[in-house]
JSON list of C-alpha atoms in Angstrom, two decimals:
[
{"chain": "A", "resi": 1, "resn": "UNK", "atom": "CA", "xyz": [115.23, 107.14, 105.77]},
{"chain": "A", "resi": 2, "resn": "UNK", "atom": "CA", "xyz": [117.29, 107.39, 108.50]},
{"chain": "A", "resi": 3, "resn": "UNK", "atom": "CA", "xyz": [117.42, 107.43, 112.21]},
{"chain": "A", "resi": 4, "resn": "UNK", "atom": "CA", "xyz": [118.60, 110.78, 111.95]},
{"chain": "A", "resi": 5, "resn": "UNK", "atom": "CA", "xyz": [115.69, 112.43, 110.81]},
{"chain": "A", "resi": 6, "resn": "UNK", "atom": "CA", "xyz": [113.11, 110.80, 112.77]},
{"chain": "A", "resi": 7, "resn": "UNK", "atom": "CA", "xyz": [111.12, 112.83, 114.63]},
{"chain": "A", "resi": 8, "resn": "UNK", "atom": "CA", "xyz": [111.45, 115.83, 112.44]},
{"chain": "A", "resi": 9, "resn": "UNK", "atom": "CA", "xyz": [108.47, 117.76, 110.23]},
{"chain": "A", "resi": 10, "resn": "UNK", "atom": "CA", "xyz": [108.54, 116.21, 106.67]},
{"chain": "A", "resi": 11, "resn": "UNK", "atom": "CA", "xyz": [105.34, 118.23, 105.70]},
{"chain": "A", "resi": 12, "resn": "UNK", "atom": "CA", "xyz": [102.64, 120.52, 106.49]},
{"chain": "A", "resi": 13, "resn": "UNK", "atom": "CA", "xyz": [99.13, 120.20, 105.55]},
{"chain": "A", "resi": 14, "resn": "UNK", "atom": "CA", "xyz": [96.35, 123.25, 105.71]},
{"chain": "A", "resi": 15, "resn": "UNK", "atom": "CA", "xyz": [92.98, 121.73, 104.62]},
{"chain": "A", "resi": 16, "resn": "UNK", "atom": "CA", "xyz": [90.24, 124.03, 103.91]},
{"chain": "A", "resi": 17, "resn": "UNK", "atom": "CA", "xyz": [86.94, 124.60, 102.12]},
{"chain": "A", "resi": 18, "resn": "UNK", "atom": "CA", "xyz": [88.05, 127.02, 99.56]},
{"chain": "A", "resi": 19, "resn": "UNK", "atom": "CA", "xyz": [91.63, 125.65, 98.56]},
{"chain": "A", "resi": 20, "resn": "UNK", "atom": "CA", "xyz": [92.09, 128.22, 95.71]},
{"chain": "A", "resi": 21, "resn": "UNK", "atom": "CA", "xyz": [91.16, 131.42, 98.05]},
{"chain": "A", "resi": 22, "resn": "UNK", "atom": "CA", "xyz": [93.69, 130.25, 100.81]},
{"chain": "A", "resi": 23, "resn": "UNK", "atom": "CA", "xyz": [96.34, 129.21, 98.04]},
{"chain": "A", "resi": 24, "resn": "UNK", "atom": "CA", "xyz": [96.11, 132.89, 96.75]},
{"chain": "A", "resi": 25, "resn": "UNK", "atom": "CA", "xyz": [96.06, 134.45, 100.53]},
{"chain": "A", "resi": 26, "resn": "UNK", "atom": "CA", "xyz": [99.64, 132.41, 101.62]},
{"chain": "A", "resi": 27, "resn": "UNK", "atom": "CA", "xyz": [101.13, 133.28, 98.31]},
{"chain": "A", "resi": 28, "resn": "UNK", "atom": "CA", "xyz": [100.67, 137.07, 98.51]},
{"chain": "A", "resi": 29, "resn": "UNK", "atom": "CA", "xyz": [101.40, 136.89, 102.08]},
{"chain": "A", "resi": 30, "resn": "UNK", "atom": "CA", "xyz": [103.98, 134.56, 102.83]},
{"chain": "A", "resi": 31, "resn": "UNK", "atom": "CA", "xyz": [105.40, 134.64, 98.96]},
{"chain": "A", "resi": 32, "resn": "UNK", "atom": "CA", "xyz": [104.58, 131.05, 98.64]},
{"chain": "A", "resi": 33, "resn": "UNK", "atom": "CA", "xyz": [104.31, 129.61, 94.99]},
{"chain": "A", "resi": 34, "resn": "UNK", "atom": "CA", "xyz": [102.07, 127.29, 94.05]},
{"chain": "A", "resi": 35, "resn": "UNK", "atom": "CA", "xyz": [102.40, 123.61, 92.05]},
{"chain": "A", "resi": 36, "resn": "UNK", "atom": "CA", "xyz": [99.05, 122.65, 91.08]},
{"chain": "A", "resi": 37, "resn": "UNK", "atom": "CA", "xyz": [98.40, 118.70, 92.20]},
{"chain": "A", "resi": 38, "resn": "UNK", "atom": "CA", "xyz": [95.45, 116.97, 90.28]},
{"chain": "A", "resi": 39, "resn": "UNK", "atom": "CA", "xyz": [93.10, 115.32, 92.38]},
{"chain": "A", "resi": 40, "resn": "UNK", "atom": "CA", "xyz": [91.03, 113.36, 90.01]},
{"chain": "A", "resi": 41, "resn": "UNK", "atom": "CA", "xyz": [88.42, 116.45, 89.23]},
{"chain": "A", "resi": 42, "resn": "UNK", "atom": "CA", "xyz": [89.93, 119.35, 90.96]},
{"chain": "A", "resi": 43, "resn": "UNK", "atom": "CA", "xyz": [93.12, 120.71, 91.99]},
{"chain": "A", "resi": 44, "resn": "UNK", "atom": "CA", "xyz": [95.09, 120.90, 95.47]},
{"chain": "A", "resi": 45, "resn": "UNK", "atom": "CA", "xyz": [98.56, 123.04, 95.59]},
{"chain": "A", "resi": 46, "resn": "UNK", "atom": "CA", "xyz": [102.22, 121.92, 96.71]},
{"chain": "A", "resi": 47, "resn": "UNK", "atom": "CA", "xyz": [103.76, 125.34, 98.33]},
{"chain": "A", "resi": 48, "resn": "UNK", "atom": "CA", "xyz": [107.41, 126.34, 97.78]},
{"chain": "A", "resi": 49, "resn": "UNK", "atom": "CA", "xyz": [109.39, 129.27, 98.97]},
{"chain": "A", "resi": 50, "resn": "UNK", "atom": "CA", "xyz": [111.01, 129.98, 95.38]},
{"chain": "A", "resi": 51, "resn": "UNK", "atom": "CA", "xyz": [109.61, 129.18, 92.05]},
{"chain": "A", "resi": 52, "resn": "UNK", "atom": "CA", "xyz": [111.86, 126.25, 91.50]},
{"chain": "A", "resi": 53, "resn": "UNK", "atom": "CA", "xyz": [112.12, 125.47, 95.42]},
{"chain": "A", "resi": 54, "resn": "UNK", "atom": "CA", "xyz": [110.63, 121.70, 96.46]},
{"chain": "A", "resi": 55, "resn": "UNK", "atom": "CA", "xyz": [107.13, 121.64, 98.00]},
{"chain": "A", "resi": 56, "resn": "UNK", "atom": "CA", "xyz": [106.70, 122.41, 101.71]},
{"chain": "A", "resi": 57, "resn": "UNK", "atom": "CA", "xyz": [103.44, 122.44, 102.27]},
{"chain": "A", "resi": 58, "resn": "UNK", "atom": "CA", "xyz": [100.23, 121.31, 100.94]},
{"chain": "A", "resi": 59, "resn": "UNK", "atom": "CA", "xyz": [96.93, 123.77, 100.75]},
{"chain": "A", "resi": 60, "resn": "UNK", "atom": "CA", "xyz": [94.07, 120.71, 100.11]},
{"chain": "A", "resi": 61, "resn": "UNK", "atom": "CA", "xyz": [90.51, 121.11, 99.60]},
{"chain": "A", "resi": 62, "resn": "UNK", "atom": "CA", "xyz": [88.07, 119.88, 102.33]},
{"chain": "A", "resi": 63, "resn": "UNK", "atom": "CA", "xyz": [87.38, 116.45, 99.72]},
{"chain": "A", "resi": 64, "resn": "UNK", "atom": "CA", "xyz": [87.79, 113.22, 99.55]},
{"chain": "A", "resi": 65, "resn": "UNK", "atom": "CA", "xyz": [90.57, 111.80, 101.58]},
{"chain": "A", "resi": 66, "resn": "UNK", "atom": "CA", "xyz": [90.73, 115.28, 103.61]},
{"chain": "A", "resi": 67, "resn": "UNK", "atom": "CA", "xyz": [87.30, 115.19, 103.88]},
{"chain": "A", "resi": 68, "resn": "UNK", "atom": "CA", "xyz": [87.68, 114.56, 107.87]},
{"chain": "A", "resi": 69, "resn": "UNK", "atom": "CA", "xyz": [90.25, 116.66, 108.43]},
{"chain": "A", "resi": 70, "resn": "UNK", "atom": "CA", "xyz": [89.92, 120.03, 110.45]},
{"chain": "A", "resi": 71, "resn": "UNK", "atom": "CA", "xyz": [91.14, 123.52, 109.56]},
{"chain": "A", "resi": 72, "resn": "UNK", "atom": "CA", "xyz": [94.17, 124.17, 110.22]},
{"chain": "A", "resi": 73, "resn": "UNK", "atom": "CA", "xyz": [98.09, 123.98, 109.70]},
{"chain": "A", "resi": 74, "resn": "UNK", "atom": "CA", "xyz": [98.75, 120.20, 110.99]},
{"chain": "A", "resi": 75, "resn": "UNK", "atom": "CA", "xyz": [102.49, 119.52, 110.88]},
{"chain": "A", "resi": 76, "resn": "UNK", "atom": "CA", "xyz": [103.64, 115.70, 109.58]},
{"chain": "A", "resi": 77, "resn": "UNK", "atom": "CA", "xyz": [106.13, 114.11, 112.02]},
{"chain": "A", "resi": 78, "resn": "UNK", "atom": "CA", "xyz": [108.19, 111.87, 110.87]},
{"chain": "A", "resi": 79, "resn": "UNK", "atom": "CA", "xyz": [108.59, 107.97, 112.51]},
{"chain": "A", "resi": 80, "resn": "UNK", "atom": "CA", "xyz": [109.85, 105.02, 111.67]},
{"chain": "A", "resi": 81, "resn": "UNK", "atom": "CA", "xyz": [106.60, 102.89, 111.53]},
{"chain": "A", "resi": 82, "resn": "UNK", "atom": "CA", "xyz": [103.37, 104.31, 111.45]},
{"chain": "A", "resi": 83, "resn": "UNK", "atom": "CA", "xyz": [101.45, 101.37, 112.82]},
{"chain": "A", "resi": 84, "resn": "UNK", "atom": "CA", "xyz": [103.65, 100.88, 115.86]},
{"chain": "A", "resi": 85, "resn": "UNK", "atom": "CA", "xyz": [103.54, 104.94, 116.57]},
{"chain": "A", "resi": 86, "resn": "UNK", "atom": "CA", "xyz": [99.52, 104.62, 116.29]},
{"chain": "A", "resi": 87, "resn": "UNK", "atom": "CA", "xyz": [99.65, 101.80, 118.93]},
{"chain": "A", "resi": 88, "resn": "UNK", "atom": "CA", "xyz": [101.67, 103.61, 120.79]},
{"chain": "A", "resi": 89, "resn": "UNK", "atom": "CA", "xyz": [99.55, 107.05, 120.91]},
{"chain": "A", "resi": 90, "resn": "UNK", "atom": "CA", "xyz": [96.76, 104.90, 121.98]},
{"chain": "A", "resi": 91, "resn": "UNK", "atom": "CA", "xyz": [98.69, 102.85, 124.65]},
{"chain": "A", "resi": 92, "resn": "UNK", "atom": "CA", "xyz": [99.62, 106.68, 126.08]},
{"chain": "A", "resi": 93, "resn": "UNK", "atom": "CA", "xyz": [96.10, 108.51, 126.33]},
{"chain": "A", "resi": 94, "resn": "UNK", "atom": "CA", "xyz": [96.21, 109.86, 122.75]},
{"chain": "A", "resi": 95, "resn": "UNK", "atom": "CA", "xyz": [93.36, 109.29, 120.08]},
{"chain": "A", "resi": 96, "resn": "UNK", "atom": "CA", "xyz": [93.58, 108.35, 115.84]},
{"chain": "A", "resi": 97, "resn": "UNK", "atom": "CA", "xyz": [91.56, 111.12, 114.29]},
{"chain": "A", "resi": 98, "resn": "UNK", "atom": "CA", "xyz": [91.85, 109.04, 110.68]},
{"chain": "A", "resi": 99, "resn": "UNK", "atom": "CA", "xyz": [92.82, 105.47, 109.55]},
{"chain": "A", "resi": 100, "resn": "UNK", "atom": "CA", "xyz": [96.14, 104.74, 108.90]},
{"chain": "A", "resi": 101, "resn": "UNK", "atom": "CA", "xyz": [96.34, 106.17, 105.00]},
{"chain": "A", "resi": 102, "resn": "UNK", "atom": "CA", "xyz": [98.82, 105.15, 102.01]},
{"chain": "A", "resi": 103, "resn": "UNK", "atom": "CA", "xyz": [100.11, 108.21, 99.66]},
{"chain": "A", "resi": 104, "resn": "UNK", "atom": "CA", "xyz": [102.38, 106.56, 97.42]},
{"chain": "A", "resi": 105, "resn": "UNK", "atom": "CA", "xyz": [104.96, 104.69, 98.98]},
{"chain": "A", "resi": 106, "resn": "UNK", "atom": "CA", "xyz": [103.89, 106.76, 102.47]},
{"chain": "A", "resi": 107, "resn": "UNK", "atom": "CA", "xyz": [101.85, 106.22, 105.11]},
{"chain": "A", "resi": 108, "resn": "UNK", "atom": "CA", "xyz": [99.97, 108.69, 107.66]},
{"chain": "A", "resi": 109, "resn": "UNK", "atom": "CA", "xyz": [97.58, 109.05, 111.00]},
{"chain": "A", "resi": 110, "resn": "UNK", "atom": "CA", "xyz": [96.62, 111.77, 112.04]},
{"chain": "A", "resi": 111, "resn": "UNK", "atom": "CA", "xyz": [96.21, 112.07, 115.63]},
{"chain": "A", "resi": 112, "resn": "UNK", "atom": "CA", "xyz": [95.46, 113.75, 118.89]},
{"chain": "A", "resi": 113, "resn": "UNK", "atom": "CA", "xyz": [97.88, 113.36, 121.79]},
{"chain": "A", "resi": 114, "resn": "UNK", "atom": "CA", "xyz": [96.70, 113.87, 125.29]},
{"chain": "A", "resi": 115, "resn": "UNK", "atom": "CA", "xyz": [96.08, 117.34, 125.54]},
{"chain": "A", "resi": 116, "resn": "UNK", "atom": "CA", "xyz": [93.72, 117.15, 122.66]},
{"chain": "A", "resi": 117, "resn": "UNK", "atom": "CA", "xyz": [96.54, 118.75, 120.03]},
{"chain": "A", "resi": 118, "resn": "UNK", "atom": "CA", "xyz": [96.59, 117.54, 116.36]},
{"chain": "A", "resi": 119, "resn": "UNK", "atom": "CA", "xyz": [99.23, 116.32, 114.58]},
{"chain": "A", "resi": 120, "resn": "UNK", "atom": "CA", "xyz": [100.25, 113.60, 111.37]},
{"chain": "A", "resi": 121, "resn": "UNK", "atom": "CA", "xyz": [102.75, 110.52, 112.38]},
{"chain": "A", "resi": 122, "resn": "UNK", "atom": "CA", "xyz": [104.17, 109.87, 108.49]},
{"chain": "A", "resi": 123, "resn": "UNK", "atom": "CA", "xyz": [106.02, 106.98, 107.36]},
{"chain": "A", "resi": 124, "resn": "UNK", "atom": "CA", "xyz": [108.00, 107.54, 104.16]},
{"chain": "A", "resi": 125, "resn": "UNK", "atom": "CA", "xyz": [108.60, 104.69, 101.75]},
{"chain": "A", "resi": 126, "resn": "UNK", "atom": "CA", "xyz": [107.16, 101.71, 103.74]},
{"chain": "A", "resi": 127, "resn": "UNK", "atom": "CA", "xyz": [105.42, 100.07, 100.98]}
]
């Protein structure tokens, strides 16, 4: 990755209870289509604008990793190393909401800064 894009939203995330419901609701209302993603006994959804668009968003079930995760749309900032930008959120007031987590070659926090607003630092390919 570079410099260039740091900073910048490389996802978002909506977790919720009923997955499937919400899924449906954003792709009548937004015209979102939906890529099923397996999650070892049920199924989360990739969003895309167009049919063969790539993924912008992810509509997860309230399980497993996402278990602790509240609901609403949390937005995935990109930096350049997770682990410094999670000392660094603590060294300024803010607060880790999760563990540092591995998705593939990714890692993620989420976090709250200051103010108490939510947000994902991501790190892409850092294993």
């Amino acid at each position: 990755m570079s410099d260039e894009n740091l900073g910048a939203i490389a996802w978002l995330d909506l977790t919720v209870e009923n997955a499937q419901q919400t899924r449906d609701f954003y792709q009548q209302v937004v015209g979102w289509h939906a890529q099923s993603v397996d999650m070892d006994g049920y199924q989360d959804y990739a969003m895309a604008p167009t049919k063969i668009g790539e993924p912008v968003a992810g509509i997860c079930h309230a399980r497993g990793t996402n278990a602790d995760l509240p609901a609403m749309w949390l937005p995935y900032f990109l930096v350049k190393n997770v682990e410094q930008a999670a000392a660094d959120v603590k060294a300024l007031g803010g607060v880790l909401c999760t563990q540092i987590k591995t998705m593939g070659n990714d890692r993620f926090v989420v976090i709250k800064d200051p103010a108490g607003a939510a947000c994902a630092l991501y790190e892409q390919g850092s294993s």
